[in-house]
Amino acid sequence: MPELPEVEVVRRGLQGHVVGHRLDEVTLSGIRVARRHLPGPQDLTDRLRGTTALSARRRGKYLWLVLSSDEALVLHLGMSGQLLVEPNDAPLEKHCHAVFDLGADPLSQDHGVRRQLRFVDQRTFGGLQLTDLVPDRFAPGEVPAVVAHIAPDPLEAAFDQAGVVRAMRRRHTQIKRALLDQSLVSGIGNIYADEALWRARVHGERATDKLPSRTLREVLDHAHEVMVEALDQGGTSFDALYVNVNGASGYFERSLNAYGRQGLPCRRCGTLMRREAFMNRSSFSCPTCQRRPRRASGG
DNA sequence: ACGGAAACCTGCTGGC
DNA sequence: TGCCAGCAGGTTTCCG
């Protein structure tokens, strides 16, 4: 599922349709969706009931609502999570795990249509938790305690590209691993990592401590660029798994140059694209544009 | 500090 | 038609 652009689309939906509303009632189905809320599901619903959403924030792939109770409701979409805002009487989705009854927005002309925010997640890797806000070590302001270990993403003002490049060059690891390390730079997942590496003509197994700083900067610039382009188009989507808060699918998948293109010609040089196993999943690259490092590893 | 694998889930696809 | 292996955008945790 969602990488940064998709999560940002969802955040904007929350900002427009949930912020300003009170959470009148919260209903969880099953305990798994709140498994990361250690005090338990009952505690979660009790503490949420009656609070008002003051703002919708995001860092990388983590999303949270700042609440009037001075806490944050952290949402992670995992691989297949969706947030939908729908009328109360809309049929419940098969994999709906949490329902938030929204109070009327005092500023809207809604004429009494009551809506719900619904958390729908087929594969159930996503979830909810309520946590304190703590000082952000990367920028002025606060972040939820459970997000404190996540580095700023390339779209944030707090993103320090030079600092990330320095950290990468100190580390002996593969560039793709580094791109996926959310404590180094957040928001990048398997799709956008492959897209950024293709654009930069760099193989994902290149060692970060052997690549010139200039190349690392280029990879990060491309990651930023491809995510901005995806965001402009409403995010990437596959099948019907990803839908934003209004129910509209993104369509960036038409623009992908690397991800999922094994056996198809490279859009730059025509060489057939390859697929390689990587961290229990796949990497896609061009054998001509993205030469493997001479000595295996980088790790 | 790092690599690798496993774990957490459901559903879809392709091969036999 | 059915069965089974393989695969899917993420994160955490454990082991070496």
Coordinates of C-alpha atoms (C1' of nucleotides) in Angstrom, one line a residue:
Chain A
M1 CA 0.0 0.0 0.0
P2 CA 0.7 3.5 0.6
E3 CA 3.9 5.3 0.5
L4 CA 4.3 9.0 1.3
P5 CA 2.2 10.4 -1.6
E6 CA -0.8 8.2 -0.9
V7 CA -0.6 8.9 2.8
E8 CA -0.5 12.6 2.1
V9 CA -3.6 12.4 0.0
V10 CA -5.3 10.7 2.9
R11 CA -4.1 13.4 5.3
R12 CA -5.6 16.1 3.1
G13 CA -8.8 14.2 3.1
L14 CA -8.8 14.1 6.9
Q15 CA -7.9 17.8 7.1
G16 CA -10.9 18.6 5.0
H17 CA -13.5 16.2 6.3
V18 CA -12.6 15.2 9.8
V19 CA -10.8 18.1 11.4
G20 CA -13.2 20.2 13.3
H21 CA -15.5 17.3 14.2
R22 CA -16.0 15.7 17.5
L23 CA -15.5 11.9 17.8
D24 CA -18.9 11.0 19.3
E25 CA -18.5 7.3 19.4
V26 CA -15.7 4.9 18.4
T27 CA -16.4 1.3 17.6
L28 CA -13.7 -1.3 17.0
S29 CA -14.3 -4.7 15.5
G30 CA -11.8 -7.2 16.9
I31 CA -8.8 -6.3 18.9
R32 CA -6.1 -6.5 16.2
V33 CA -6.6 -3.0 14.8
A34 CA -5.7 -1.6 18.3
R35 CA -2.9 -4.1 19.0
R36 CA -0.3 -1.4 19.3
H37 CA -2.3 0.5 21.8
L38 CA -0.9 -1.2 24.8
P39 CA -3.5 -0.1 27.4
G40 CA -6.0 -2.0 25.3
P41 CA -9.0 -1.4 23.0
Q42 CA -11.4 -0.3 25.8
D43 CA -8.9 2.3 26.9
L44 CA -8.6 3.5 23.4
T45 CA -12.3 4.0 22.7
D46 CA -12.9 5.5 26.2
R47 CA -10.2 8.1 25.8
L48 CA -11.2 9.0 22.2
R49 CA -14.9 9.4 22.9
G50 CA -15.9 13.1 23.0
T51 CA -12.6 14.5 21.8
T52 CA -12.3 16.8 18.8
A53 CA -9.9 16.5 16.0
L54 CA -7.8 19.7 15.8
S55 CA -5.5 18.9 12.9
A56 CA -4.3 16.1 10.7
R57 CA -0.5 15.6 10.5
R58 CA 1.9 13.3 8.8
R59 CA 5.5 12.3 8.9
G60 CA 6.6 9.7 6.3
K61 CA 3.9 7.0 6.2
Y62 CA 2.6 7.8 9.7
L63 CA -0.6 9.8 10.0
W64 CA -2.1 11.4 13.2
L65 CA -4.9 13.5 14.4
V66 CA -4.1 16.0 17.1
L67 CA -7.0 15.9 19.6
S68 CA -8.5 18.4 21.9
S69 CA -7.4 16.1 24.8
D70 CA -3.8 17.0 23.9
E71 CA -3.0 13.5 22.7
A72 CA -2.6 12.1 19.2
L73 CA -4.5 9.4 17.4
V74 CA -1.8 7.7 15.3
L75 CA -3.0 5.9 12.2
H76 CA -0.8 3.6 10.1
L77 CA -2.2 2.2 6.9
G78 CA 0.2 -0.7 6.6
M79 CA 0.0 -2.5 3.3
S80 CA -3.7 -2.2 2.5
G81 CA -5.3 0.4 4.8
Q82 CA -7.9 2.9 3.7
L83 CA -9.7 5.7 5.5
L84 CA -13.2 6.5 4.2
V85 CA -15.6 9.2 5.2
E86 CA -19.2 8.0 4.5
P87 CA -22.8 8.6 5.6
N88 CA -23.7 6.6 8.7
D89 CA -26.1 4.4 6.7
A90 CA -23.6 3.4 4.0
P91 CA -23.1 -0.4 4.0
L92 CA -20.2 -1.5 6.2
E93 CA -17.1 -2.6 4.2
K94 CA -16.0 -6.2 4.6
H95 CA -12.7 -5.3 6.2
C96 CA -13.8 -2.3 8.3
H97 CA -12.1 -2.5 11.6
A98 CA -12.9 0.9 13.2
V99 CA -15.7 3.3 12.9
F100 CA -15.7 6.9 14.3
D101 CA -19.1 8.6 14.4
L102 CA -18.4 12.3 13.6
G103 CA -20.3 15.0 15.4
A104 CA -21.8 17.8 13.3
D105 CA -19.3 20.4 12.1
P106 CA -20.6 23.7 13.6
L107 CA -19.3 25.5 10.5
S108 CA -20.8 23.3 7.8
Q109 CA -24.1 23.6 6.0
D110 CA -24.6 19.9 6.4
H111 CA -28.3 19.9 7.3
G112 CA -28.0 17.0 9.6
V113 CA -26.2 14.4 7.4
R114 CA -24.2 12.4 9.8
R115 CA -21.0 10.8 8.7
Q116 CA -18.5 8.3 9.9
L117 CA -14.7 7.9 9.5
R118 CA -14.0 4.3 8.7
F119 CA -10.7 2.4 8.9
V120 CA -10.8 -0.4 6.3
D121 CA -7.8 -2.8 6.0
Q122 CA -7.8 -6.1 4.2
R123 CA -4.4 -7.3 5.3
T124 CA -4.6 -5.9 8.8
F125 CA -1.0 -4.7 9.0
G126 CA -2.2 -1.2 9.8
G127 CA -3.6 0.0 13.0
L128 CA -4.5 2.7 15.5
Q129 CA -3.0 3.9 18.8
L130 CA -3.4 6.9 21.1
T131 CA -0.3 8.4 22.5
D132 CA 1.2 11.5 24.1
L133 CA 2.8 14.2 22.1
V134 CA 6.5 14.7 22.7
P135 CA 9.0 17.3 21.5
D136 CA 10.2 16.7 18.0
R137 CA 13.9 16.2 17.9
F138 CA 14.1 17.3 14.2
A139 CA 12.1 20.5 14.3
P140 CA 10.2 22.9 16.5
G141 CA 6.9 21.4 17.6
E142 CA 5.7 18.0 18.8
V143 CA 5.2 14.5 17.4
P144 CA 3.4 11.5 18.8
A145 CA 5.8 9.4 21.1
V146 CA 5.5 6.4 18.8
V147 CA 6.6 8.5 15.8
A148 CA 9.6 9.9 17.5
H149 CA 12.0 7.4 15.8
I150 CA 10.8 8.3 12.3
A151 CA 13.0 10.8 10.4
P152 CA 11.6 13.7 8.5
D153 CA 10.4 12.9 5.0
P154 CA 11.7 14.8 1.8
L155 CA 8.5 16.9 1.7
E156 CA 9.1 18.4 5.2
A157 CA 10.8 21.7 5.9
A158 CA 12.7 19.8 8.6
F159 CA 14.2 17.4 6.0
D160 CA 18.0 17.8 6.1
Q161 CA 19.3 16.3 2.9
A162 CA 22.9 17.1 3.6
G163 CA 22.6 15.4 6.9
V164 CA 21.0 12.3 5.4
V165 CA 23.8 12.2 2.8
R166 CA 26.4 12.4 5.6
A167 CA 24.7 9.7 7.6
M168 CA 24.5 7.4 4.5
R169 CA 28.2 7.8 3.8
R170 CA 29.1 6.9 7.4
R171 CA 27.1 3.8 7.0
H172 CA 28.2 0.6 5.2
T173 CA 25.0 -0.6 3.6
Q174 CA 23.2 -0.8 0.3
I175 CA 21.6 2.3 -1.1
K176 CA 18.1 0.7 -1.4
R177 CA 18.3 -0.5 2.2
A178 CA 19.1 3.1 3.2
L179 CA 16.3 4.5 1.2
L180 CA 13.8 2.2 3.0
D181 CA 15.2 2.9 6.4
Q182 CA 12.5 5.1 7.9
S183 CA 14.8 6.3 10.7
L184 CA 17.2 7.8 8.1
V185 CA 14.6 9.3 5.6
S186 CA 10.9 8.5 5.8
G187 CA 8.1 8.1 3.4
I188 CA 10.0 6.0 0.8
G189 CA 8.8 2.5 0.2
N190 CA 9.6 -0.2 -2.3
I191 CA 7.9 1.5 -5.3
Y192 CA 9.5 4.9 -5.0
A193 CA 12.8 3.6 -4.0
D194 CA 13.0 1.7 -7.3
E195 CA 11.7 4.7 -9.2
A196 CA 14.3 7.0 -7.6
L197 CA 17.1 4.6 -8.3
W198 CA 16.0 4.1 -11.9
R199 CA 15.9 7.9 -12.5
A200 CA 19.4 8.3 -10.9
R201 CA 20.8 5.3 -12.9
V202 CA 22.0 3.6 -9.7
H203 CA 21.6 -0.1 -8.8
G204 CA 20.0 -0.6 -5.3
E205 CA 22.9 -2.8 -4.1
R206 CA 25.5 0.0 -4.4
A207 CA 27.3 0.6 -1.2
T208 CA 26.4 4.0 0.4
D209 CA 29.9 4.5 1.6
K210 CA 31.3 4.1 -1.9
L211 CA 28.9 6.4 -3.7
P212 CA 29.9 10.0 -4.2
S213 CA 27.9 12.5 -2.1
R214 CA 26.7 14.0 -5.4
T215 CA 25.2 10.7 -6.4
L216 CA 23.5 10.3 -3.1
R217 CA 22.1 13.8 -3.4
E218 CA 20.8 12.9 -6.9
V219 CA 19.0 9.8 -5.6
L220 CA 17.3 11.8 -2.9
D221 CA 16.4 14.6 -5.3
H222 CA 14.8 12.0 -7.6
A223 CA 13.0 10.4 -4.6
H224 CA 11.6 13.8 -3.8
E225 CA 10.7 14.6 -7.3
V226 CA 8.9 11.3 -8.1
M227 CA 6.9 11.6 -4.9
V228 CA 5.8 15.1 -5.7
E229 CA 4.7 14.0 -9.2
A230 CA 2.8 11.1 -7.7
L231 CA 1.2 13.4 -5.2
D232 CA 0.1 15.8 -8.0
Q233 CA -1.7 12.8 -9.6
G234 CA -3.3 11.7 -6.4
G235 CA -1.0 8.9 -5.4
T236 CA -0.1 5.5 -6.9
S237 CA -2.7 2.7 -6.7
F238 CA -3.0 -0.9 -7.6
D239 CA -6.4 -2.6 -8.1
A240 CA -8.9 -1.1 -5.7
L241 CA -6.8 -1.5 -2.6
Y242 CA -5.9 2.2 -2.3
V243 CA -8.7 4.7 -2.2
N244 CA -8.4 8.1 -0.6
V245 CA -10.7 9.5 2.0
N246 CA -13.2 10.6 -0.6
G247 CA -13.2 7.2 -2.3
A248 CA -11.2 8.3 -5.4
S249 CA -8.4 6.2 -6.7
G250 CA -5.0 7.5 -7.7
Y251 CA -3.6 6.6 -11.0
F252 CA 0.2 7.2 -10.9
E253 CA 0.9 3.6 -11.7
R254 CA 0.6 4.5 -15.4
S255 CA 3.7 6.6 -14.9
L256 CA 6.0 4.1 -13.2
N257 CA 9.3 3.5 -15.0
A258 CA 10.7 0.7 -12.9
Y259 CA 8.3 -0.9 -10.4
G260 CA 6.6 -3.9 -11.8
R261 CA 8.1 -3.7 -15.3
Q262 CA 10.2 -6.9 -15.4
G263 CA 10.5 -8.1 -19.0
L264 CA 9.4 -4.8 -20.4
P265 CA 11.7 -2.4 -22.3
C266 CA 13.5 0.3 -20.3
R267 CA 11.9 3.6 -21.1
R268 CA 15.3 5.1 -21.5
C269 CA 17.4 2.6 -23.4
G270 CA 15.1 -0.3 -24.4
T271 CA 16.9 -3.0 -22.5
L272 CA 14.5 -5.5 -20.9
M273 CA 14.0 -4.6 -17.3
R274 CA 14.9 -7.2 -14.6
R275 CA 13.4 -8.3 -11.4
E276 CA 15.6 -9.3 -8.5
A277 CA 14.8 -10.7 -5.0
F278 CA 15.4 -8.2 -2.3
M279 CA 14.5 -8.4 1.4
N280 CA 11.8 -10.9 0.9
R281 CA 10.3 -8.9 -1.9
S282 CA 11.3 -7.5 -5.3
S283 CA 13.5 -4.9 -6.9
F284 CA 13.0 -3.8 -10.5
S285 CA 15.8 -2.1 -12.5
C286 CA 17.4 -1.7 -15.9
P287 CA 20.5 -4.0 -16.5
T288 CA 22.1 -1.3 -18.7
C289 CA 21.3 1.9 -16.9
Q290 CA 21.8 0.5 -13.5
R291 CA 24.9 -1.6 -13.3
R292 CA 25.4 -3.9 -10.4
P293 CA 28.3 -3.2 -8.2
R294 CA 31.4 -5.3 -9.1
R295 CA 31.8 -6.9 -5.8
A296 CA 28.6 -8.4 -4.5
S297 CA 27.2 -6.7 -1.5
G298 CA 27.8 -3.3 -0.2
G299 CA 26.7 -5.0 2.9
Chain B
dA1 C1' 26.0 -1.9 13.1
dC2 C1' 24.3 -4.6 9.9
dG3 C1' 22.1 -8.5 7.2
dG4 C1' 18.6 -11.8 6.9
dA5 C1' 14.6 -14.1 8.0
dA6 C1' 10.4 -14.5 10.2
dA7 C1' 6.3 -12.7 12.0
dC8 C1' 1.9 -10.4 11.6
dC9 C1' -2.8 -11.1 7.7
dT10 C1' -6.1 -11.7 3.5
dG11 C1' -6.7 -12.3 -1.2
dC12 C1' -5.4 -12.8 -5.9
dT13 C1' -3.0 -15.2 -9.8
dG14 C1' -0.9 -18.7 -12.3
dG15 C1' 0.5 -23.4 -12.9
dC16 C1' -0.6 -28.1 -12.7
Chain C
dT1 C1' -13.0 -27.1 -11.4
dG2 C1' -9.8 -27.4 -7.4
dC3 C1' -5.5 -27.1 -5.0
dC4 C1' -1.3 -25.1 -3.8
dA5 C1' 2.7 -22.2 -4.2
dG6 C1' 4.0 -17.7 -4.7
dC7 C1' 3.3 -13.0 -4.4
dA8 C1' 1.7 -8.2 -2.7
dG9 C1' 2.9 -1.1 -1.4
dG10 C1' 5.1 -2.1 5.7
dT11 C1' 7.1 -2.5 10.2
dT12 C1' 9.0 -4.9 14.1
dT13 C1' 11.6 -8.3 16.3
dC14 C1' 14.8 -11.8 16.8
dC15 C1' 19.1 -14.1 15.7
dG16 C1' 23.9 -14.4 14.1

